């Protein structure tokens, strides 16, 4: 009798142990986008002396991305990388004079600039204004891309209406092609433009593999053009998160879009919670599925160097991606060391552009496996 009780007890413990192992295996196998970020290899010695920044972003690699480390001239923001045929990396971004506060700078002094590097991680050399003859280079939400016909394009919005400049060379000169046109297609106009001023905001343009152009702006509503990069872009649906009432329905911004692994991805930021969310779609238009938190400022320590040092930037915004050979290789972020209202201008606080490696091959493999299971 005692033997049987002992035997049952052992079996019960074995079952509990197996369940525990299965649960752990499941937990470990369930990943989100943040799990595929890689440590940053420093491009120079990490430094703390004679550079700007609160203690939370020191020491750091001042040769990662684009920054004015001694704060003699500029604060940087936005940014997307385009690789040219000669292997050089071109970063199209925005800057303003460091004498302005962050709040003043981005909407009163922001101008589009071009920077270049022979290494995707940096350092990037600021080559000056992209289109100086147009409104003295005014621009924000700056992004660059290579068009279907091989020309280079730069997009500006937020403080401008939503214009596109083009050049045969990544170094310019860039000339105004025109303003982006939108066909509301029965949807509310505010999905594409602010109702008060008619401007587009947070515009990201994607070259689709089928030869069309696609735009995701602040609302995250997909817009499609079959008539070239200027459009007209038809609004094809509502906000991608509308069918997920458990997610915040307001105060979302900074969406980025890319195509890899046979599917479309969007990451956008809910700024009050400093949380970015990840969605996917097989056609880029319909059936956007929520894939979880992409990264969260309070818990996702993505700015980690190979030696274990971590920079804890106060705000992580304007994400874009760099895709090579069909996979994301790096994320590009705009970051600031303190709350935006605490950067007063001509002080020891500022913003810069940081580049973080990403294991896009493993990410796409993992996403494909998940989608296959859903069929």
Tab-separated table of C-alpha atoms in Angstrom:
chain	number	residue	atom	x	y	z
A	1	UNK	CA	0.000	0.000	0.000
A	2	UNK	CA	2.749	2.413	0.932
A	3	UNK	CA	4.620	1.410	-2.226
A	4	UNK	CA	1.588	2.244	-4.417
A	5	UNK	CA	1.160	5.637	-2.758
A	6	UNK	CA	4.850	6.321	-3.228
A	7	UNK	CA	4.604	5.298	-6.876
A	8	UNK	CA	1.596	7.587	-7.499
A	9	UNK	CA	3.392	10.464	-5.824
A	10	UNK	CA	6.443	9.978	-8.050
A	11	UNK	CA	4.235	9.876	-11.154
A	12	UNK	CA	2.456	13.064	-10.098
A	13	UNK	CA	5.754	14.844	-9.558
A	14	UNK	CA	6.951	13.678	-12.970
A	15	UNK	CA	3.796	15.023	-14.643
A	16	UNK	CA	4.187	18.394	-12.887
A	17	UNK	CA	7.850	18.522	-13.901
A	18	UNK	CA	7.023	17.749	-17.534
A	19	UNK	CA	4.308	20.417	-17.584
A	20	UNK	CA	6.756	22.905	-16.127
A	21	UNK	CA	9.354	22.057	-18.788
A	22	UNK	CA	6.772	22.314	-21.586
A	23	UNK	CA	5.607	25.681	-20.275
A	24	UNK	CA	9.166	26.991	-20.123
A	25	UNK	CA	9.949	25.743	-23.609
A	26	UNK	CA	6.806	27.459	-24.893
A	27	UNK	CA	7.649	30.664	-23.075
A	28	UNK	CA	11.194	30.686	-24.404
A	29	UNK	CA	10.075	29.951	-27.968
A	30	UNK	CA	7.569	32.796	-28.056
A	31	UNK	CA	9.493	35.833	-29.222
A	32	UNK	CA	8.744	39.377	-30.268
A	33	UNK	CA	10.641	41.779	-32.494
A	34	UNK	CA	12.824	43.105	-29.667
A	35	UNK	CA	14.415	39.674	-29.219
A	36	UNK	CA	16.188	40.030	-32.566
A	37	UNK	CA	18.152	43.202	-31.834
A	38	UNK	CA	21.904	42.640	-31.609
A	39	UNK	CA	24.568	44.365	-29.487
A	40	UNK	CA	26.204	47.409	-31.067
A	41	UNK	CA	29.882	47.054	-31.911
A	42	UNK	CA	31.514	50.376	-30.985
A	43	UNK	CA	33.015	52.301	-33.877
A	44	UNK	CA	35.276	54.101	-31.411
A	45	UNK	CA	36.096	54.024	-27.709
A	46	UNK	CA	33.097	54.681	-25.461
A	47	UNK	CA	33.549	58.131	-23.948
A	48	UNK	CA	32.007	60.285	-21.212
A	49	UNK	CA	34.243	63.350	-21.140
A	50	UNK	CA	33.760	66.536	-23.169
A	51	UNK	CA	30.528	65.410	-24.800
A	52	UNK	CA	26.907	66.277	-24.164
A	53	UNK	CA	24.454	64.020	-22.416
A	54	UNK	CA	22.825	63.047	-19.125
A	55	UNK	CA	24.445	60.193	-17.139
A	56	UNK	CA	21.943	57.685	-18.560
A	57	UNK	CA	23.570	57.919	-22.026
A	58	UNK	CA	27.203	57.897	-20.861
A	59	UNK	CA	29.594	56.498	-21.788
A	60	UNK	CA	28.622	56.105	-25.440
A	61	UNK	CA	29.985	55.670	-28.938
A	62	UNK	CA	29.916	59.118	-30.544
A	63	UNK	CA	30.808	57.522	-33.891
A	64	UNK	CA	27.642	55.445	-33.994
A	65	UNK	CA	25.171	57.069	-36.380
A	66	UNK	CA	25.113	60.850	-36.581
A	67	UNK	CA	25.704	63.366	-33.805
A	68	UNK	CA	27.420	66.622	-32.988
A	69	UNK	CA	29.193	65.290	-29.894
A	70	UNK	CA	30.552	68.633	-28.672
A	71	UNK	CA	27.268	70.382	-29.509
A	72	UNK	CA	28.884	73.227	-31.402
A	73	UNK	CA	26.245	73.294	-34.122
A	74	UNK	CA	23.462	70.747	-34.506
A	75	UNK	CA	20.814	68.505	-33.028
A	76	UNK	CA	19.799	65.632	-35.334
A	77	UNK	CA	16.502	63.788	-35.849
A	78	UNK	CA	14.687	61.487	-38.310
A	79	UNK	CA	16.811	59.531	-40.752
A	80	UNK	CA	16.724	56.647	-43.199
A	81	UNK	CA	19.701	55.011	-44.876
A	82	UNK	CA	20.071	54.363	-48.612
A	83	UNK	CA	22.992	52.339	-49.976
A	84	UNK	CA	24.377	53.549	-53.297
A	85	UNK	CA	25.898	51.425	-56.062
A	86	UNK	CA	29.428	52.246	-54.912
A	87	UNK	CA	28.781	50.728	-51.480
A	88	UNK	CA	28.487	54.029	-49.606
A	89	UNK	CA	25.703	54.608	-47.073
A	90	UNK	CA	23.632	57.786	-47.343
A	91	UNK	CA	21.629	59.017	-44.383
A	92	UNK	CA	18.880	61.531	-45.128
A	93	UNK	CA	17.741	63.210	-41.909
A	94	UNK	CA	16.885	66.544	-40.295
A	95	UNK	CA	18.800	68.944	-38.087
A	96	UNK	CA	18.362	72.256	-36.299
A	97	UNK	CA	20.683	74.666	-34.517
A	98	UNK	CA	21.523	73.504	-31.017
A	99	UNK	CA	20.813	77.036	-29.737
A	100	UNK	CA	17.120	76.178	-30.105
A	101	UNK	CA	15.253	74.014	-27.619
A	102	UNK	CA	13.993	70.671	-28.892
A	103	UNK	CA	10.428	72.022	-28.967
A	104	UNK	CA	11.468	75.061	-31.006
A	105	UNK	CA	13.971	73.242	-33.149
A	106	UNK	CA	11.871	70.516	-34.709
A	107	UNK	CA	9.059	72.759	-35.923
A	108	UNK	CA	10.775	76.148	-36.376
A	109	UNK	CA	14.327	75.367	-37.421
A	110	UNK	CA	14.293	71.849	-38.875
A	111	UNK	CA	15.990	71.363	-42.243
A	112	UNK	CA	16.665	68.320	-44.405
A	113	UNK	CA	20.295	67.172	-44.571
A	114	UNK	CA	22.404	64.483	-46.222
A	115	UNK	CA	25.173	62.575	-44.429
A	116	UNK	CA	27.432	59.825	-45.731
A	117	UNK	CA	29.578	56.954	-44.408
A	118	UNK	CA	31.442	53.942	-45.764
A	119	UNK	CA	30.181	51.942	-42.758
A	120	UNK	CA	26.478	51.516	-42.075
A	121	UNK	CA	27.066	51.966	-38.333
A	122	UNK	CA	28.869	55.268	-38.859
A	123	UNK	CA	30.315	57.701	-38.283
A	124	UNK	CA	28.294	59.754	-40.767
A	125	UNK	CA	29.649	63.015	-42.124
A	126	UNK	CA	27.110	65.808	-42.445
A	127	UNK	CA	27.347	67.066	-46.052
A	128	UNK	CA	24.823	69.852	-45.639
A	129	UNK	CA	21.330	70.687	-46.861
A	130	UNK	CA	19.617	68.365	-49.333
A	131	UNK	CA	17.713	71.029	-51.300
A	132	UNK	CA	19.001	74.434	-50.093
A	133	UNK	CA	17.286	76.399	-52.845
A	134	UNK	CA	13.781	75.301	-51.732
A	135	UNK	CA	12.533	77.257	-48.701
A	136	UNK	CA	16.115	77.404	-47.400
A	137	UNK	CA	16.169	73.627	-46.955
A	138	UNK	CA	13.146	73.471	-44.651
A	139	UNK	CA	12.113	69.908	-43.850
A	140	UNK	CA	11.170	67.403	-41.169
A	141	UNK	CA	10.108	63.739	-41.008
A	142	UNK	CA	12.878	63.363	-43.580
A	143	UNK	CA	13.344	59.971	-45.218
A	144	UNK	CA	15.238	58.780	-48.296
A	145	UNK	CA	14.709	55.909	-50.705
A	146	UNK	CA	15.693	54.505	-54.091
A	147	UNK	CA	12.839	54.682	-56.589
A	148	UNK	CA	11.728	51.885	-58.912
A	149	UNK	CA	13.460	53.658	-61.808
A	150	UNK	CA	16.766	53.876	-59.893
A	151	UNK	CA	16.624	57.559	-58.994
A	152	UNK	CA	17.045	58.743	-55.422
A	153	UNK	CA	14.169	60.397	-53.578
A	154	UNK	CA	13.773	62.346	-50.342
A	155	UNK	CA	10.437	62.939	-48.596
A	156	UNK	CA	9.517	65.716	-46.132
A	157	UNK	CA	6.269	66.206	-44.187
A	158	UNK	CA	4.899	67.447	-40.827
A	159	UNK	CA	6.138	71.052	-41.136
A	160	UNK	CA	5.673	70.944	-44.928
A	161	UNK	CA	2.745	69.641	-46.988
A	162	UNK	CA	4.305	66.342	-48.025
A	163	UNK	CA	6.833	66.905	-50.837
A	164	UNK	CA	9.176	64.630	-52.761
A	165	UNK	CA	12.570	65.649	-54.147
A	166	UNK	CA	14.507	63.530	-56.646
A	167	UNK	CA	18.032	63.222	-58.021
A	168	UNK	CA	19.966	60.908	-60.320
A	169	UNK	CA	22.743	60.845	-57.714
A	170	UNK	CA	22.605	60.144	-53.965
A	171	UNK	CA	24.680	63.305	-53.519
A	172	UNK	CA	22.201	65.503	-55.366
A	173	UNK	CA	21.329	68.001	-56.552
A	174	UNK	CA	17.782	67.164	-55.424
A	175	UNK	CA	14.979	68.978	-57.207
A	176	UNK	CA	11.331	69.228	-56.209
A	177	UNK	CA	9.258	66.630	-58.056
A	178	UNK	CA	5.992	67.720	-56.483
A	179	UNK	CA	3.540	67.225	-53.646
A	180	UNK	CA	2.097	63.840	-52.736
A	181	UNK	CA	-1.479	63.444	-53.991
A	182	UNK	CA	-4.119	61.434	-52.123
A	183	UNK	CA	-7.415	59.876	-53.230
A	184	UNK	CA	-9.546	59.513	-50.089
A	185	UNK	CA	-11.367	56.596	-51.733
A	186	UNK	CA	-14.383	56.972	-49.457
A	187	UNK	CA	-12.340	57.154	-46.233
A	188	UNK	CA	-11.970	60.116	-43.896
A	189	UNK	CA	-9.377	62.605	-45.217
A	190	UNK	CA	-7.689	62.858	-41.810
A	191	UNK	CA	-6.253	59.379	-42.349
A	192	UNK	CA	-3.843	61.029	-44.799
A	193	UNK	CA	-3.610	64.682	-43.754
A	194	UNK	CA	-4.196	66.853	-40.722
A	195	UNK	CA	-7.684	68.337	-41.021
A	196	UNK	CA	-6.525	71.752	-39.706
A	197	UNK	CA	-3.618	72.466	-42.048
A	198	UNK	CA	-3.816	69.848	-44.796
A	199	UNK	CA	-0.269	68.617	-44.181
A	200	UNK	CA	0.853	65.022	-44.240
A	201	UNK	CA	2.804	63.717	-41.250
A	202	UNK	CA	5.253	60.908	-40.513
A	203	UNK	CA	5.231	59.867	-44.185
A	204	UNK	CA	7.074	56.636	-45.010
A	205	UNK	CA	7.194	55.489	-48.650
A	206	UNK	CA	7.718	51.815	-49.502
A	207	UNK	CA	8.608	50.278	-52.850
A	208	UNK	CA	6.387	47.222	-53.179
A	209	UNK	CA	7.770	44.153	-54.956
A	210	UNK	CA	4.866	44.348	-57.419
A	211	UNK	CA	6.117	47.712	-58.720
A	212	UNK	CA	3.625	49.913	-56.870
A	213	UNK	CA	4.364	52.546	-54.242
A	214	UNK	CA	2.866	52.465	-50.765
A	215	UNK	CA	2.636	55.113	-48.047
A	216	UNK	CA	2.104	54.736	-44.327
A	217	UNK	CA	1.652	58.045	-42.542
A	218	UNK	CA	0.847	58.941	-38.926
A	219	UNK	CA	-2.579	57.261	-38.914
A	220	UNK	CA	-1.084	53.902	-40.108
A	221	UNK	CA	-3.825	53.668	-42.768
A	222	UNK	CA	-2.325	51.960	-45.866
A	223	UNK	CA	-2.261	54.068	-49.036
A	224	UNK	CA	-1.415	52.686	-52.471
A	225	UNK	CA	-0.268	54.275	-55.744
A	226	UNK	CA	-0.169	52.521	-59.091
A	227	UNK	CA	0.815	55.787	-60.826
A	228	UNK	CA	4.279	56.560	-59.524
A	229	UNK	CA	5.785	57.987	-56.387
A	230	UNK	CA	3.648	61.166	-56.328
A	231	UNK	CA	0.404	59.215	-56.532
A	232	UNK	CA	-2.440	59.721	-56.279
A	233	UNK	CA	-2.340	57.312	-53.354
A	234	UNK	CA	-5.675	55.640	-52.617
A	235	UNK	CA	-6.487	55.175	-48.963
A	236	UNK	CA	-7.060	51.414	-48.814
A	237	UNK	CA	-8.199	50.939	-45.226
A	238	UNK	CA	-8.513	52.368	-41.756
A	239	UNK	CA	-5.929	52.468	-38.979
A	240	UNK	CA	-4.333	49.038	-38.702
A	241	UNK	CA	-4.958	48.872	-34.948
A	242	UNK	CA	-8.670	49.772	-35.142
A	243	UNK	CA	-9.734	46.127	-34.800
A	244	UNK	CA	-7.725	45.804	-31.590
A	245	UNK	CA	-9.656	47.867	-28.995
A	246	UNK	CA	-7.317	46.668	-26.255
A	247	UNK	CA	-4.576	48.780	-27.856
A	248	UNK	CA	-4.476	52.589	-27.468
A	249	UNK	CA	-6.563	54.182	-30.224
A	250	UNK	CA	-5.084	57.667	-29.932
A	251	UNK	CA	-1.678	59.332	-29.546
A	252	UNK	CA	0.018	56.904	-31.934
A	253	UNK	CA	2.739	58.123	-34.290
A	254	UNK	CA	6.007	57.383	-36.087
A	255	UNK	CA	5.005	54.298	-38.085
A	256	UNK	CA	7.615	52.601	-40.216
A	257	UNK	CA	6.935	49.979	-42.866
A	258	UNK	CA	9.033	47.371	-44.637
A	259	UNK	CA	8.734	44.180	-46.672
A	260	UNK	CA	10.784	41.103	-45.765
A	261	UNK	CA	10.322	37.369	-45.538
A	262	UNK	CA	7.321	37.474	-47.858
A	263	UNK	CA	5.241	39.821	-45.684
A	264	UNK	CA	4.732	43.458	-44.794
A	265	UNK	CA	5.591	44.830	-41.362
A	266	UNK	CA	4.559	48.006	-39.559
A	267	UNK	CA	5.961	49.249	-36.261
A	268	UNK	CA	4.457	52.370	-34.710
A	269	UNK	CA	4.887	54.193	-31.412
A	270	UNK	CA	2.350	55.019	-28.692
A	271	UNK	CA	4.239	58.003	-27.305
A	272	UNK	CA	2.628	58.431	-23.832
A	273	UNK	CA	3.605	54.876	-22.821
A	274	UNK	CA	6.826	54.894	-24.888
A	275	UNK	CA	5.699	51.572	-26.346
A	276	UNK	CA	6.025	50.484	-29.982
A	277	UNK	CA	3.718	47.867	-31.493
A	278	UNK	CA	4.307	45.419	-34.347
A	279	UNK	CA	1.794	44.344	-37.025
A	280	UNK	CA	2.096	42.156	-40.142
A	281	UNK	CA	0.109	41.604	-43.322
A	282	UNK	CA	0.649	39.243	-46.238
A	283	UNK	CA	-0.499	41.771	-48.866
A	284	UNK	CA	0.251	45.039	-47.071
A	285	UNK	CA	-3.344	46.181	-47.375
A	286	UNK	CA	-5.669	43.825	-45.506
A	287	UNK	CA	-5.668	41.502	-42.483
A	288	UNK	CA	-3.126	43.354	-40.389
A	289	UNK	CA	-2.369	41.100	-37.418
A	290	UNK	CA	-0.966	42.235	-34.103
A	291	UNK	CA	2.354	40.574	-33.249
A	292	UNK	CA	2.977	42.120	-29.854
A	293	UNK	CA	5.145	44.840	-28.395
A	294	UNK	CA	8.048	45.636	-30.702
A	295	UNK	CA	9.979	47.410	-27.944
A	296	UNK	CA	9.189	49.415	-24.820
A	297	UNK	CA	11.419	52.086	-23.391
A	298	UNK	CA	11.116	50.983	-19.768
A	299	UNK	CA	11.897	47.304	-20.368
A	300	UNK	CA	13.624	46.945	-23.749
A	301	UNK	CA	17.316	47.719	-23.400
A	302	UNK	CA	18.116	47.725	-27.106
A	303	UNK	CA	21.017	50.187	-26.984
A	304	UNK	CA	23.520	47.700	-25.603
A	305	UNK	CA	27.148	47.512	-26.703
A	306	UNK	CA	29.138	44.323	-27.161
A	307	UNK	CA	30.896	44.925	-23.819
A	308	UNK	CA	27.562	45.073	-21.960
A	309	UNK	CA	27.366	48.875	-21.570
A	310	UNK	CA	23.815	50.180	-22.021
A	311	UNK	CA	22.663	53.655	-23.063
A	312	UNK	CA	19.206	54.414	-21.645
A	313	UNK	CA	17.839	57.105	-23.962
A	314	UNK	CA	14.862	58.996	-22.565
A	315	UNK	CA	12.888	58.996	-25.829
A	316	UNK	CA	13.247	56.452	-28.666
A	317	UNK	CA	11.401	57.661	-31.745
A	318	UNK	CA	11.208	57.795	-35.559
A	319	UNK	CA	12.280	54.161	-36.183
A	320	UNK	CA	13.226	53.189	-39.717
A	321	UNK	CA	14.867	50.045	-41.059
A	322	UNK	CA	17.598	49.213	-43.524
A	323	UNK	CA	16.925	46.173	-45.716
A	324	UNK	CA	19.630	44.375	-47.681
A	325	UNK	CA	19.281	41.092	-49.581
A	326	UNK	CA	15.676	40.822	-48.471
A	327	UNK	CA	16.213	41.108	-44.723
A	328	UNK	CA	16.391	43.917	-42.165
A	329	UNK	CA	19.998	44.400	-41.079
A	330	UNK	CA	19.688	47.527	-38.919
A	331	UNK	CA	17.181	49.793	-37.192
A	332	UNK	CA	17.696	53.566	-37.161
A	333	UNK	CA	16.352	55.596	-34.222
A	334	UNK	CA	16.055	59.255	-33.241
A	335	UNK	CA	16.931	59.576	-29.558
A	336	UNK	CA	17.208	62.285	-26.909
A	337	UNK	CA	18.871	62.025	-23.511
A	338	UNK	CA	16.236	63.872	-21.428
A	339	UNK	CA	12.551	64.734	-21.614
A	340	UNK	CA	12.009	66.967	-24.616
A	341	UNK	CA	10.976	69.951	-22.513
A	342	UNK	CA	14.261	69.717	-20.589
A	343	UNK	CA	16.393	70.349	-23.693
A	344	UNK	CA	16.481	74.150	-23.528
A	345	UNK	CA	19.049	74.880	-26.208
A	346	UNK	CA	22.706	75.807	-25.748
A	347	UNK	CA	22.810	73.417	-22.803
A	348	UNK	CA	24.284	69.942	-22.303
A	349	UNK	CA	21.327	68.038	-23.767
A	350	UNK	CA	20.578	67.122	-27.368
A	351	UNK	CA	19.390	64.484	-29.813
A	352	UNK	CA	21.146	62.211	-32.284
A	353	UNK	CA	20.592	59.285	-34.643
A	354	UNK	CA	21.559	55.816	-33.407
A	355	UNK	CA	21.941	52.661	-35.512
A	356	UNK	CA	21.324	49.212	-33.998
A	357	UNK	CA	22.106	45.854	-35.698
A	358	UNK	CA	19.196	43.472	-36.202
A	359	UNK	CA	19.121	39.732	-36.992
A	360	UNK	CA	16.668	39.996	-39.868
A	361	UNK	CA	17.313	36.507	-41.247
A	362	UNK	CA	16.359	34.821	-37.984
A	363	UNK	CA	13.454	37.224	-37.537
A	364	UNK	CA	11.991	36.431	-40.968
A	365	UNK	CA	12.454	32.694	-40.421
A	366	UNK	CA	10.642	32.925	-37.097
A	367	UNK	CA	7.787	34.997	-38.543
A	368	UNK	CA	7.345	32.618	-41.481
A	369	UNK	CA	7.064	29.680	-39.093
A	370	UNK	CA	4.404	31.491	-37.064
A	371	UNK	CA	2.361	32.438	-40.121
A	372	UNK	CA	2.550	28.869	-41.424
A	373	UNK	CA	1.105	27.591	-38.137
A	374	UNK	CA	-1.837	29.993	-38.485
A	375	UNK	CA	-2.948	28.591	-41.832
